Amino acid sequence: MPSSDIKILAIESSCDETSAAVAVNGKVLNNIVATQSVHENYGGVVPELASRAHQQNIVPVVDQALKNAAISPEEISAVAFTRGPGLMGALLVGTSFAKGLALALDVPLIEVNHMQAHILAHFIDEPRPEFPFLCLTVSGGHTQIVLVKNFTEMEVVGETQDDAVGEAFDKVAKMMGLGYPGGPQVDRLAREGDSDAFEFPESEMPGLNYSFSGIKTAVLYFLRDRLKENEQFIQENKADIAASVQKTLISMLLQKLRKAARKYKINQVAIAGGVSANSGLRDRLSQMAEEENWQVYIPAFEYCTDNAGMIAMAGHYKYLAQEFVDQGVSALPRMKF
Ligand code: KG4
Ligand code: ZN
């Protein structure tokens, strides 16, 4: 490969996936992800354990990404890393490793905002959205409607005022005694259930904002009351409960997305983040796209949940813009756009 090629090594460690990827000239060559199964025993991510697992995984994961891409460390143009948002201890592992590596190799260091990277996952494969577009970013920590103006300029036009939608999925799953992470389990069960079996209230928030704490409480009380009458209620109605809750969450998400698309007169609409893997959301979004005449963009499954491929993509565009940070940089758990 000619030496003018831009070769980005990217590192992601914001939550419970340790990941590394290599992108050459904006093409992601690989995406190595070490998932931390240790949290399954606790029904949620335990920050302390996440940091320890990142420490154990980071060297093998980076090593594998480089070997897989057949690139030696000396060939790297820059090191990109997730600075935030995320868990402090988890972020520190990736941040410190990236800083050390960039220093040793004497190459630029690029900070990446994890939420912006979720959006840029849309540029890993074809088809790519055209600017400006709207992106519904839905993960375990965030629920945002973002107006994406270009690769680096993005504006949050609506967001949750309390829980993230992924958190709502996970908490409902926990109440139902399903494993962790709960979102995929609710999704799987919902496919077999009747989404009109039970009704849950949709919270009303002004403008383009969301609230998901109300539905969580509503499900808690609903289950408590029904269990008093029948101890087997959850067991006997698992699929219907999952389908009904999922339908409500999706309806809340898409109503505001439609409102945003009409407000900004944009018909390029994308979804990103872990919850964009949800099959019900994908189906309903495709339907709405027909109704509203939208062009819809949904990333491949492997780029929906946390991965370094998206960090490499964001890193590539920041490299082109020569946006580097110095060695004084530290992790930023509440990093904004
Ligand atoms: O983006 P992500 O991998 O990590 C964060 O940055 O939070 O998102 C994780 C979230 C979890 O809440 C998980 O339950 C949810 O995404 N999730 C799903 C599905 N797959 C992952 N939620 C609903 N349906 C799914 N298929
Ligand atoms: Zn994420």
mmCIF file of N, CA and C in Angstrom, residues 104 140 142 178 202 257:
data_model
loop_
_atom_site.group_PDB
_atom_site.id
_atom_site.type_symbol
_atom_site.label_atom_id
_atom_site.label_comp_id
_atom_site.label_asym_id
_atom_site.label_seq_id
_atom_site.Cartn_x
_atom_site.Cartn_y
_atom_site.Cartn_z
ATOM 1 N N ALA A 104 4.188 6.320 21.661
ATOM 2 C CA ALA A 104 5.262 5.396 21.285
ATOM 3 C C ALA A 104 5.504 5.413 19.770
ATOM 4 N N GLY A 140 -28.214 2.014 25.194
ATOM 5 C CA GLY A 140 -28.469 1.757 26.606
ATOM 6 C C GLY A 140 -28.323 3.007 27.456
ATOM 7 N N HIS A 142 -28.451 6.395 25.853
ATOM 8 C CA HIS A 142 -28.930 7.591 25.160
ATOM 9 C C HIS A 142 -30.140 7.329 24.284
ATOM 10 N N LEU A 178 -35.936 -12.039 32.626
ATOM 11 C CA LEU A 178 -35.170 -12.453 31.450
ATOM 12 C C LEU A 178 -33.700 -12.128 31.700
ATOM 13 N N GLU A 202 -48.318 5.970 26.889
ATOM 14 C CA GLU A 202 -47.168 6.618 26.247
ATOM 15 C C GLU A 202 -46.971 7.980 26.898
ATOM 16 N N LEU A 257 -39.844 11.045 15.911
ATOM 17 C CA LEU A 257 -38.981 11.068 14.727
ATOM 18 C C LEU A 257 -39.759 11.655 13.544
#
